[in-house]
Short mmCIF file of C-alpha atoms in Angstrom, two decimals:
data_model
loop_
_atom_site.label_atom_id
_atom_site.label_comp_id
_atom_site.label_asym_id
_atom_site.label_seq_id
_atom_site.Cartn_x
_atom_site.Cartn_y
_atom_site.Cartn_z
CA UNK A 10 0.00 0.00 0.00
CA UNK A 11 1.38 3.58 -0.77
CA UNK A 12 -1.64 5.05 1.14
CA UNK A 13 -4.18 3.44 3.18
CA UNK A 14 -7.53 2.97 2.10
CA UNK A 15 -9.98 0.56 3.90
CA UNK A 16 -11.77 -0.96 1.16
CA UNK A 17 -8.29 -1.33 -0.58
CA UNK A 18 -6.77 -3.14 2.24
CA UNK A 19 -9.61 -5.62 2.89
CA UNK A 20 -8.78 -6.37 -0.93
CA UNK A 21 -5.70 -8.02 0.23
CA UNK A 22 -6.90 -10.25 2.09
CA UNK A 23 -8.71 -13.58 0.82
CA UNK A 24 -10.78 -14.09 4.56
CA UNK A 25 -12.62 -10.81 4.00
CA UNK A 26 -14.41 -11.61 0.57
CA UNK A 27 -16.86 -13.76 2.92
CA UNK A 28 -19.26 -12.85 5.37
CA UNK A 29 -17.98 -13.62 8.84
CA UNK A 30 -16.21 -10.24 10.90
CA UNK A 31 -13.72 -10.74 12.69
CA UNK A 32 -13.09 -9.32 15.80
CA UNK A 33 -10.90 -11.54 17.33
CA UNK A 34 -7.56 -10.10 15.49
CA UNK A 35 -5.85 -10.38 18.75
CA UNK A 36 -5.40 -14.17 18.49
CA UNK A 37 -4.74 -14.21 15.17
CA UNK A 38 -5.06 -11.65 12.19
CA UNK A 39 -5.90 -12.94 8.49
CA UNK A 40 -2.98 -13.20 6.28
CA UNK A 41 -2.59 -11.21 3.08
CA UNK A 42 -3.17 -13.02 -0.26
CA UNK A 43 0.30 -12.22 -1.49
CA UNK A 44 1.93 -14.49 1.29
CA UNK A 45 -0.28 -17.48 0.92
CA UNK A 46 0.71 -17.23 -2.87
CA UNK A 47 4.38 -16.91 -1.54
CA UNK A 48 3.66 -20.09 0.32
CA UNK A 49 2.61 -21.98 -2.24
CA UNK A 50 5.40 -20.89 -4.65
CA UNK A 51 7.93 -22.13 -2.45
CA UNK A 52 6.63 -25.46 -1.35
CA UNK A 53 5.22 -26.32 -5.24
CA UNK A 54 8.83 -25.17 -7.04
CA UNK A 55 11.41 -24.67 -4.17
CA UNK A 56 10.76 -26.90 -1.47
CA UNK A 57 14.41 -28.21 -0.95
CA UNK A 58 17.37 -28.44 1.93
CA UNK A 59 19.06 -25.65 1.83
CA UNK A 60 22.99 -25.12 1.67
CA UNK A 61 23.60 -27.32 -1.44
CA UNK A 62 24.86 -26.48 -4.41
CA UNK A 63 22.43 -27.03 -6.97
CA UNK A 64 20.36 -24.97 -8.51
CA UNK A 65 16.79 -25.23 -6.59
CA UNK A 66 18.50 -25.39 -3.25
CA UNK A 67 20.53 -22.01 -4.10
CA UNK A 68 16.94 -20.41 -5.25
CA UNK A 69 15.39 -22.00 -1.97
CA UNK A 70 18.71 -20.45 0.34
CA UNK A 71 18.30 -17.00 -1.64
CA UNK A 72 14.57 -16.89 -0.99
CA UNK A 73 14.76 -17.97 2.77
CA UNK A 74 17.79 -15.34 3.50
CA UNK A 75 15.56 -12.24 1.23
CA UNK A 76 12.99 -13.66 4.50
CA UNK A 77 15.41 -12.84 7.17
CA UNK A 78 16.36 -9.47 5.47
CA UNK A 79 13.12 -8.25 5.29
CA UNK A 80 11.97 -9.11 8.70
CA UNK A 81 15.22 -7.77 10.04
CA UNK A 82 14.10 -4.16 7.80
CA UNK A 83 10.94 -4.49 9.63
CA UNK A 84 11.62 -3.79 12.52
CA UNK A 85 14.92 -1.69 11.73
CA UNK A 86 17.48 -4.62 12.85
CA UNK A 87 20.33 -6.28 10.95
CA UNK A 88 19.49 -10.04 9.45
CA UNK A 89 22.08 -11.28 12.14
CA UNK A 90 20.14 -9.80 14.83
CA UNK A 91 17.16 -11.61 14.31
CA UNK A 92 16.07 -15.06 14.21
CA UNK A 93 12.72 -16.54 12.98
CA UNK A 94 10.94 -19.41 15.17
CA UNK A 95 8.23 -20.98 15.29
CA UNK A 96 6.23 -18.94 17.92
CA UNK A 97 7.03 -15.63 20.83
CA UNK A 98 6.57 -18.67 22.89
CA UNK A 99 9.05 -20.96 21.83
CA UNK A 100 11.94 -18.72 21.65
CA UNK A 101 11.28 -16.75 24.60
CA UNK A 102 11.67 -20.51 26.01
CA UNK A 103 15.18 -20.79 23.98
CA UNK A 104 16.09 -17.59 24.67
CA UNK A 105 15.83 -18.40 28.45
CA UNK A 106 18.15 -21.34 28.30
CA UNK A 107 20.96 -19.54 26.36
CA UNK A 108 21.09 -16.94 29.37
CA UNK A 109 23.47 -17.60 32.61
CA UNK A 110 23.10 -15.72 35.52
CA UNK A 111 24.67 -16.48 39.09
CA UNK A 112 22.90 -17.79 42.08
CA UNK A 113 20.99 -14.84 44.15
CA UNK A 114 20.82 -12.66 40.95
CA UNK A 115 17.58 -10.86 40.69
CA UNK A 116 14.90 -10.76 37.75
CA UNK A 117 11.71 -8.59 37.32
CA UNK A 118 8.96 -9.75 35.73
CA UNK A 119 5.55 -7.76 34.75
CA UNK A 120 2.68 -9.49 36.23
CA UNK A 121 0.21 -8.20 33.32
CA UNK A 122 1.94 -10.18 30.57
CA UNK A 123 0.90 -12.61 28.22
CA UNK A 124 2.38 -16.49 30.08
CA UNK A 125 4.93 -16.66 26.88
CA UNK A 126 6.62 -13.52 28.32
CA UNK A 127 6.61 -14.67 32.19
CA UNK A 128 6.71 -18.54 32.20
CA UNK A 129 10.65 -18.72 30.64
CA UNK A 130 11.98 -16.48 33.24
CA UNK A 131 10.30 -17.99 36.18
CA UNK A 132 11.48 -21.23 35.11
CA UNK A 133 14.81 -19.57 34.57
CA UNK A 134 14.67 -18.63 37.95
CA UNK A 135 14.41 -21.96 39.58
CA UNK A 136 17.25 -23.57 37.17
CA UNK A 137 19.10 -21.28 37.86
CA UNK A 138 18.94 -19.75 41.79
CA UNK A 139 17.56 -16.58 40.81
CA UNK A 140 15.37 -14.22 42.94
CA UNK A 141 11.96 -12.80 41.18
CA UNK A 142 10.39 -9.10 41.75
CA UNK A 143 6.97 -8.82 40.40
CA UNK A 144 5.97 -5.76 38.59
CA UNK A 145 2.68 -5.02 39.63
CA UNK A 146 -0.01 -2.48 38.62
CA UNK A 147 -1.24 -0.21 41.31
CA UNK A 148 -4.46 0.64 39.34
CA UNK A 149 -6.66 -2.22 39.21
CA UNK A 150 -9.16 -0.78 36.15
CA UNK A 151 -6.42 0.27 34.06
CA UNK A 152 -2.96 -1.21 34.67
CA UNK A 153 0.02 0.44 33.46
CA UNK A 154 3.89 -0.21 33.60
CA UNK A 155 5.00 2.49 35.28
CA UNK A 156 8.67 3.25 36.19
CA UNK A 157 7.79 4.67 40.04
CA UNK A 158 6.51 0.82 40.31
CA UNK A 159 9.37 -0.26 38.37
CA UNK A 160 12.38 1.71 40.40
CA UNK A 161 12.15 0.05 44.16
CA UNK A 162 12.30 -3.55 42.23
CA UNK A 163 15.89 -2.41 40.67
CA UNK A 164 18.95 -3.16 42.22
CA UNK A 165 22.77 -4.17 41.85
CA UNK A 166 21.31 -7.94 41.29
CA UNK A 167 19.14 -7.03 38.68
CA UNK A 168 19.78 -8.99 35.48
CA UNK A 169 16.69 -9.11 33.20
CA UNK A 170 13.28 -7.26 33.15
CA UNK A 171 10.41 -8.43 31.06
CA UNK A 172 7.40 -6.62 29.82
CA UNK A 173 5.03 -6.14 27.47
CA UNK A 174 4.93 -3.11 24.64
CA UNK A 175 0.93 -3.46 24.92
CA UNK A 176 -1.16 -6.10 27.02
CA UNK A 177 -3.30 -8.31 24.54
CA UNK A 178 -6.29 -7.57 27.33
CA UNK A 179 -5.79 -4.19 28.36
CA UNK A 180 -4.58 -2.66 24.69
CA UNK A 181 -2.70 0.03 26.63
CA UNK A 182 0.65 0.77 25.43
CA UNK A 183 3.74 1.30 27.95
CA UNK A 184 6.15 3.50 27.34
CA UNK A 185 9.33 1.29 26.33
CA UNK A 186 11.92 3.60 25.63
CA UNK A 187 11.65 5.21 29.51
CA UNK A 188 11.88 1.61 30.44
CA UNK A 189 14.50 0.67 28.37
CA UNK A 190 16.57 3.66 30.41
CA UNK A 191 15.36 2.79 33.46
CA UNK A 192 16.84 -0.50 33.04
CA UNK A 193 19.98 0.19 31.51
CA UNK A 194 20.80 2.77 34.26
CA UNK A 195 21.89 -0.46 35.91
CA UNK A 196 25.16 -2.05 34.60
CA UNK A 197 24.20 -5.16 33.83
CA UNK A 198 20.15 -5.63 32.98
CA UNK A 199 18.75 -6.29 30.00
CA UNK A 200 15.04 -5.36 28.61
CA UNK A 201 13.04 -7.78 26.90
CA UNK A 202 10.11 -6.77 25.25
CA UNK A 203 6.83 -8.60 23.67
CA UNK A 204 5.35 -6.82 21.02
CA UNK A 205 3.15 -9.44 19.82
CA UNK A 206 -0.28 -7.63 20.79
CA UNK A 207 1.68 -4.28 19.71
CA UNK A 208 2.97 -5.10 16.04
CA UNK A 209 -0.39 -5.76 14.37
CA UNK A 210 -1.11 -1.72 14.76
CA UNK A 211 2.18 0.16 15.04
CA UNK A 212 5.60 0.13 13.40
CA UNK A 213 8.38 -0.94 15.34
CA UNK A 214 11.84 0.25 15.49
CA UNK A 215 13.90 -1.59 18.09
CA UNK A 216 16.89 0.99 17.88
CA UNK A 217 14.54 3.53 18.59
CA UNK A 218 12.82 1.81 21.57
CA UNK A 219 16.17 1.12 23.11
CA UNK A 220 15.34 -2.94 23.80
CA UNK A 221 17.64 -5.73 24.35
CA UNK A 222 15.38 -8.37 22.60
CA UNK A 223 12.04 -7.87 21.50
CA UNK A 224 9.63 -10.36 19.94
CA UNK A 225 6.48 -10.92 17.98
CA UNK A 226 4.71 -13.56 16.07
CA UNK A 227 4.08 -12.61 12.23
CA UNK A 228 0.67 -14.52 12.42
CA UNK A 229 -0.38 -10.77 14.09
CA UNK A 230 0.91 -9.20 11.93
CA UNK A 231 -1.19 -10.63 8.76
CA UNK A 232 1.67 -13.65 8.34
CA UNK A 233 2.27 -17.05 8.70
CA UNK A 234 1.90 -19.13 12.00
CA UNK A 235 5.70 -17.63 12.86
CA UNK A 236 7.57 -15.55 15.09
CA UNK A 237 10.62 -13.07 14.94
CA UNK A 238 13.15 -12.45 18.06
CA UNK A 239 15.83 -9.32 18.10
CA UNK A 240 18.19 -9.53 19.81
CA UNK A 241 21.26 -6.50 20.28
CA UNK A 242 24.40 -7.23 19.44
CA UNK A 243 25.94 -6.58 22.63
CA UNK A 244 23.56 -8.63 23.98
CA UNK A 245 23.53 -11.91 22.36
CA UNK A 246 27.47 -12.11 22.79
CA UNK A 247 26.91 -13.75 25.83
CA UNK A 248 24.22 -15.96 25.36
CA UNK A 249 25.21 -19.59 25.53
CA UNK A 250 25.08 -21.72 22.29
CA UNK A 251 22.32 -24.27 22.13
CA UNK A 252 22.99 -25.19 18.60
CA UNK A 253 25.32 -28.40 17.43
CA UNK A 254 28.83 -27.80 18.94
CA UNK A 255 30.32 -28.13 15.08
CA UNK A 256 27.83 -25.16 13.34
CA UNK A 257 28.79 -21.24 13.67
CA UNK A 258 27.64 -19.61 17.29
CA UNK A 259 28.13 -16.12 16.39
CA UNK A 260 24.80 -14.56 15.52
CA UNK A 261 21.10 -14.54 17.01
CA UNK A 262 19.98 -17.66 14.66
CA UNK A 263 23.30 -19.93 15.25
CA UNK A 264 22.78 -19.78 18.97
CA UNK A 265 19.12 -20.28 19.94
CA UNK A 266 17.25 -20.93 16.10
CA UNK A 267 17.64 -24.74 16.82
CA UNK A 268 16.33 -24.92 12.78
CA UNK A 269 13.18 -23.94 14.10
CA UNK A 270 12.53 -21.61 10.97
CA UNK A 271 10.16 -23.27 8.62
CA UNK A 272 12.04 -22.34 5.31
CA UNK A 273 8.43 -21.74 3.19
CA UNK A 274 7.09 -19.41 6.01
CA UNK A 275 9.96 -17.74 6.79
CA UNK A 276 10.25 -16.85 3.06
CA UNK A 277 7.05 -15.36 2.79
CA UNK A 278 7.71 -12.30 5.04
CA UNK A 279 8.67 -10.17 2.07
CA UNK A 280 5.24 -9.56 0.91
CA UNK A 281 4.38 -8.48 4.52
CA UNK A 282 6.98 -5.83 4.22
CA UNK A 283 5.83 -5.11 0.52
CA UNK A 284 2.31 -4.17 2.31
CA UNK A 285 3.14 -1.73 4.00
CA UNK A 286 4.58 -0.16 0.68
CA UNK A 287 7.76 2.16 -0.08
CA UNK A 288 7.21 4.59 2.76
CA UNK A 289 5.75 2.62 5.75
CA UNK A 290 6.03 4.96 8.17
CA UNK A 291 2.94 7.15 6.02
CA UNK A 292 1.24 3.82 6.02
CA UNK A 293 1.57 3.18 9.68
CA UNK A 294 0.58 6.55 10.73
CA UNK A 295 -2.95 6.41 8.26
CA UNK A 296 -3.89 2.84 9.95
CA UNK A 297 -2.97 4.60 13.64
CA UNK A 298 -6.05 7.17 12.41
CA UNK A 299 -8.38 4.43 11.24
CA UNK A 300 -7.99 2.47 14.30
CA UNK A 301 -8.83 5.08 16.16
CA UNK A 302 -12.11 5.93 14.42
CA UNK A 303 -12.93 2.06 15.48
CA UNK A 304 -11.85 2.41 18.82
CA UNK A 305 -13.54 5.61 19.26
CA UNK A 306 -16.57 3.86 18.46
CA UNK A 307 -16.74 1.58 20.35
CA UNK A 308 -15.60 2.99 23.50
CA UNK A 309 -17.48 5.48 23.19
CA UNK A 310 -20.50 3.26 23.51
CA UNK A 311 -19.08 0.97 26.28
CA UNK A 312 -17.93 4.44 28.93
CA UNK A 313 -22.05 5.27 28.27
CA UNK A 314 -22.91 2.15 29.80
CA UNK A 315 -23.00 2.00 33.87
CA UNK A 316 -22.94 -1.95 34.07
CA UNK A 317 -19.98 -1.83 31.64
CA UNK A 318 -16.41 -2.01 32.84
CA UNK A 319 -13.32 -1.19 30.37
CA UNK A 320 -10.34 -2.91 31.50
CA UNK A 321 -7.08 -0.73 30.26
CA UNK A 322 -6.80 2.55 28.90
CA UNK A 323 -10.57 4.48 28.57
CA UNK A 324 -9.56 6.85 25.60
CA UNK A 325 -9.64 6.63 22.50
CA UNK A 326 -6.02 8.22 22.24
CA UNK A 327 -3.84 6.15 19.75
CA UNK A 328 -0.83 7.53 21.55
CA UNK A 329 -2.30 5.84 24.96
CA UNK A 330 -3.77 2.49 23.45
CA UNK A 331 -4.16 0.45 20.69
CA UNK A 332 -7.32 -0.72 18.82
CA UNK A 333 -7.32 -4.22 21.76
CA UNK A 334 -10.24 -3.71 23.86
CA UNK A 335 -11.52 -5.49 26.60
CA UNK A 336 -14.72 -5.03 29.01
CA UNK A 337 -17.13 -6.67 31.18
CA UNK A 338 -20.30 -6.29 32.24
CA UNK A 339 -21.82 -6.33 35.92
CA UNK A 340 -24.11 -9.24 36.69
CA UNK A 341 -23.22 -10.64 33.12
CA UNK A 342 -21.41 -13.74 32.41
CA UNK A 343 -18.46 -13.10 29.51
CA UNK A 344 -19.07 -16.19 27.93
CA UNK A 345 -23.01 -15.55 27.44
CA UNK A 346 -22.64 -12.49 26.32
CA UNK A 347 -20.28 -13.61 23.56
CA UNK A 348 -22.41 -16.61 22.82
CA UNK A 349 -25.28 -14.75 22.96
CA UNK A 350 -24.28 -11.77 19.97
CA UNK A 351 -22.42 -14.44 18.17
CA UNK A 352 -25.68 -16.35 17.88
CA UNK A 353 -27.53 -13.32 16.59
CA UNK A 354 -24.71 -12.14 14.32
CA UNK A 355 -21.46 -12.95 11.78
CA UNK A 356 -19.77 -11.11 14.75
CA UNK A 357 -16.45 -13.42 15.78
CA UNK A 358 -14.90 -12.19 19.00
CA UNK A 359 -13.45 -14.05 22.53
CA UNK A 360 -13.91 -14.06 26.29
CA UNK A 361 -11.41 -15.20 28.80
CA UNK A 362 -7.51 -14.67 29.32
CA UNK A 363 -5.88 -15.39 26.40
CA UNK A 364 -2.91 -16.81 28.36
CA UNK A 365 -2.46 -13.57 30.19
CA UNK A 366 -3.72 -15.31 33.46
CA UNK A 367 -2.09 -13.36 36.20
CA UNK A 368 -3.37 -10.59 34.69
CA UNK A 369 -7.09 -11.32 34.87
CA UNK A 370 -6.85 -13.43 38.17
CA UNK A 371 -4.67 -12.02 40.15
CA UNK A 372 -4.29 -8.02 39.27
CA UNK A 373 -7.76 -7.87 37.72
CA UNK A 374 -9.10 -10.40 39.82
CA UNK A 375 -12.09 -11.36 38.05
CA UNK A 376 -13.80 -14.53 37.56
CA UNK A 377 -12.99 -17.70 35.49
CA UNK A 378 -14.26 -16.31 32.31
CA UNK A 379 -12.66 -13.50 32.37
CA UNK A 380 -13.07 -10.52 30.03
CA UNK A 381 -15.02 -9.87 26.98
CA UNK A 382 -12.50 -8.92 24.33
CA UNK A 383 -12.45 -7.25 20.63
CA UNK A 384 -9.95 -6.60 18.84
CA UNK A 385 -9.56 -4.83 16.04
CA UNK A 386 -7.33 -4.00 13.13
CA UNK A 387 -6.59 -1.86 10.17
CA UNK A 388 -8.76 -3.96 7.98
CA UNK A 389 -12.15 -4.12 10.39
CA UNK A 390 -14.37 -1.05 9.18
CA UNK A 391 -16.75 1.33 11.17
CA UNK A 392 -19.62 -0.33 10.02
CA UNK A 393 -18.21 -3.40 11.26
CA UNK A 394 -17.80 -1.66 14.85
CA UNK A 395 -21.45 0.06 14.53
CA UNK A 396 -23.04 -3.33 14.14
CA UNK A 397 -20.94 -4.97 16.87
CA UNK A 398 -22.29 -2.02 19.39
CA UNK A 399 -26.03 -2.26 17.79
CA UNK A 400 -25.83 -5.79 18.73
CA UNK A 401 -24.64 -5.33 22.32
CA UNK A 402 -26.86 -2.64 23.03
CA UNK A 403 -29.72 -4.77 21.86
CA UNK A 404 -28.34 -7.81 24.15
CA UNK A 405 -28.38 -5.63 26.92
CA UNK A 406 -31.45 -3.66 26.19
CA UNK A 407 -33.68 -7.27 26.41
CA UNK A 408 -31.56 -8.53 29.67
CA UNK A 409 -33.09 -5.21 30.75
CA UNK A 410 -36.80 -6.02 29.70
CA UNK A 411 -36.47 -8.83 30.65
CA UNK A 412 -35.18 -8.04 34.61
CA UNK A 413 -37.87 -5.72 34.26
CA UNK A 414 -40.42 -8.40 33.57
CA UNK A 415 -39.09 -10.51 36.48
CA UNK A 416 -39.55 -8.01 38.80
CA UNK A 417 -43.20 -7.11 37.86
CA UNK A 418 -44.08 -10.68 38.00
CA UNK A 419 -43.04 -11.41 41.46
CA UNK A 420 -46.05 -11.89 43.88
CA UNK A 421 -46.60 -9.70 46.10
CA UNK A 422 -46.58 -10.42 49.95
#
């Protein structure tokens, strides 16, 4: 795209031609035409080993390195700062097990983070004999990262902080670059960073944020089921090898990629980049101001409601949030409520904790079925949004009847 235009985007993608909405980008965005025909190329012309001499194998090499290239241009890293995996998850994990710290070192670790982002440093810690600080919210309704929370945790011990660019529940984004100096005023911390609920709606520049290693999976971001990990330069130097003790253990990929890089997927990030067209950062900035006119909407609707709740940030700001928004509502079960529209409608959307479980149970503190969540992207439309808040303001229009009719019908004493 060299400008962004709704209709023209949705054009892009082979999911939208049909009739369902979707509204549950958050777990999963569509994927652009141009990368399933990628896909196919590959695995129909070009689906060899790579590193032999022949001909296909040096077509299949060149296409799987133009992959790394333009995932490394992405996100404004070199191609040996990066590595492709299979998921945030997985080489969070790997990442994790490169990483040697000494016994009664100290690690901090945001409780309002997705489980792929908490689970390999808690682990870490036990290998390993380390001591973990939870970052915690103060606010309750709208939890936020911030660095007077962060600061007491800090200290001569501190090795590693982990956090999250934007919570995939509470859509509000955290400052990164104050946190990134927060954390390097310390001599030897690192930052790392999950973007995944943060790359679907805003460009990323990891130079720019200041982050030691920052992931995200490319099925967000209108991609394959695969992920991307930076790591800095300085930083990966000492990370332990977990490759074969014969293959090179210099960059990002030789120590922790474990050939975890499906060649045909990784290949197909080009046309990703290609989206975004020859000046992204225009492109980024017009799909910032159409999010926003969806997330207006709808919040707009839910902060008129008394029984609703928003959990994360309540404007509409795109400097404050992103278009991730999640809500309940008081004497309302999630799940109905989702069942309920998605019964009456084409409407596709979630409730629960999508894997952010601390956050919801323990800072949010709200029952088993958590949150109701939409999320939208670039490609959802206003109509789209006016329909979804039609629909839940008839749901809870006839609840209300029908309380009403319960009430009247009682005998009376």
């Amino acid at each position: 795209m060299s400008t962004f235009d709704v209709a023209t985007a949705r054009d892009q993608f082979p999911a939208l031609k049909g009739d369902q909405i979707f509204f549950d980008n958050a777990g999963g965005s569509q994927i652009l035409g141009t990368v399933v025909e990628s896909i196919s190329n590959y695995l129909t012309n070009n689906n060899v080993q790579l590193g032999a001499t022949y001909g296909t194998s040096k077509k299949s090499a060149a296409a799987y390195d133009a992959g790394c290239k333009a995932a490394a241009q992405f996100i404004n890293a070199d191609p040996d700062e990066i590595v492709i995996g299979p998921s945030t998850t997985q080489l969070f994990r790997n990442l994790s097990f490169a990483m040697k710290h000494n016994i009664g070192n100290e690690i901090v670790v945001s409780k309002i983070d997705h489980e792929s982002n908490i689970d390999p440093w808690t682990d870490m810690a036990r290998r390993q004999g380390l001591y973990i600080r939870w970052w915690e919210p103060t606010d309750k309704k709208n939890p936020k990262l911030d660095i007077q929370d962060l600061k007491p945790l800090l200290g001569v011990r501190t090795r590693l902080v982990a956090c999250t660019y934007s919570s995939n529940v509470l859509g509000t984004i955290n400052d990164i670059r104050k946190i990134a100096d927060t954390v390097h005023s310390l001599t030897n911390a690192v930052l790392v960073v999950d973007a995944v609920a943060y790359a679907p709606h805003r460009q990323i520049d990891v130079k720019a944020a200041g982050v030691d290693y920052l992931s995200f999976s490319w099925y967000k971001v209108y991609g394959p089921h695969n992920a991307i990990l930076y790591g800095k330069r300085e930083a990966v130097k000492g990370l332990l090898s977990l490759g074969h003790y014969f293959n090179p253990s210099d960059s990002l990929e030789d120590k922790i990629g474990l050939a975890g890089s499906t060649y045909e997927l990784a290949q197909a990030i080009p046309p990703i980049v290609a989206y975004f067209g020859p000046e992204p950062t225009k492109t980024w900035q017009s799909i910032t101001e159409h999010e926003e006119k969806l997330q207006s909407v709808l919040l707009k609707f839910l902060s008129s409601r008394k029984e609703v709740t928003i959990y994360g940030e309540p404007s509409s700001n795109p400097r404050l949030r992103v278009a991730t928004i999640s809500f309940s509502i008081e004497g309302h079960s999630s799940k109905k409520v989702v069942e309920a529209i998605e019964k009456d409608s084409n409407i596709g959307f979630r409730w629960g904790s999508f894997y952010s479980k601390r956050l919801v149970d323990e800072v949010l503190a709200l029952a088993p079925e958590g949150v109701i969540r939409v999320s939208l992207v670039h490609y959802n439309t206003e109509d789209e949004v006016k329909l979804f808040v039609k629909k839940l303001d008839d749901y809870l229009s006839q609840e209300l009847s029908l309380e009403d009719l319960n009430i009247s019908e009682k005998p009376k004493e």
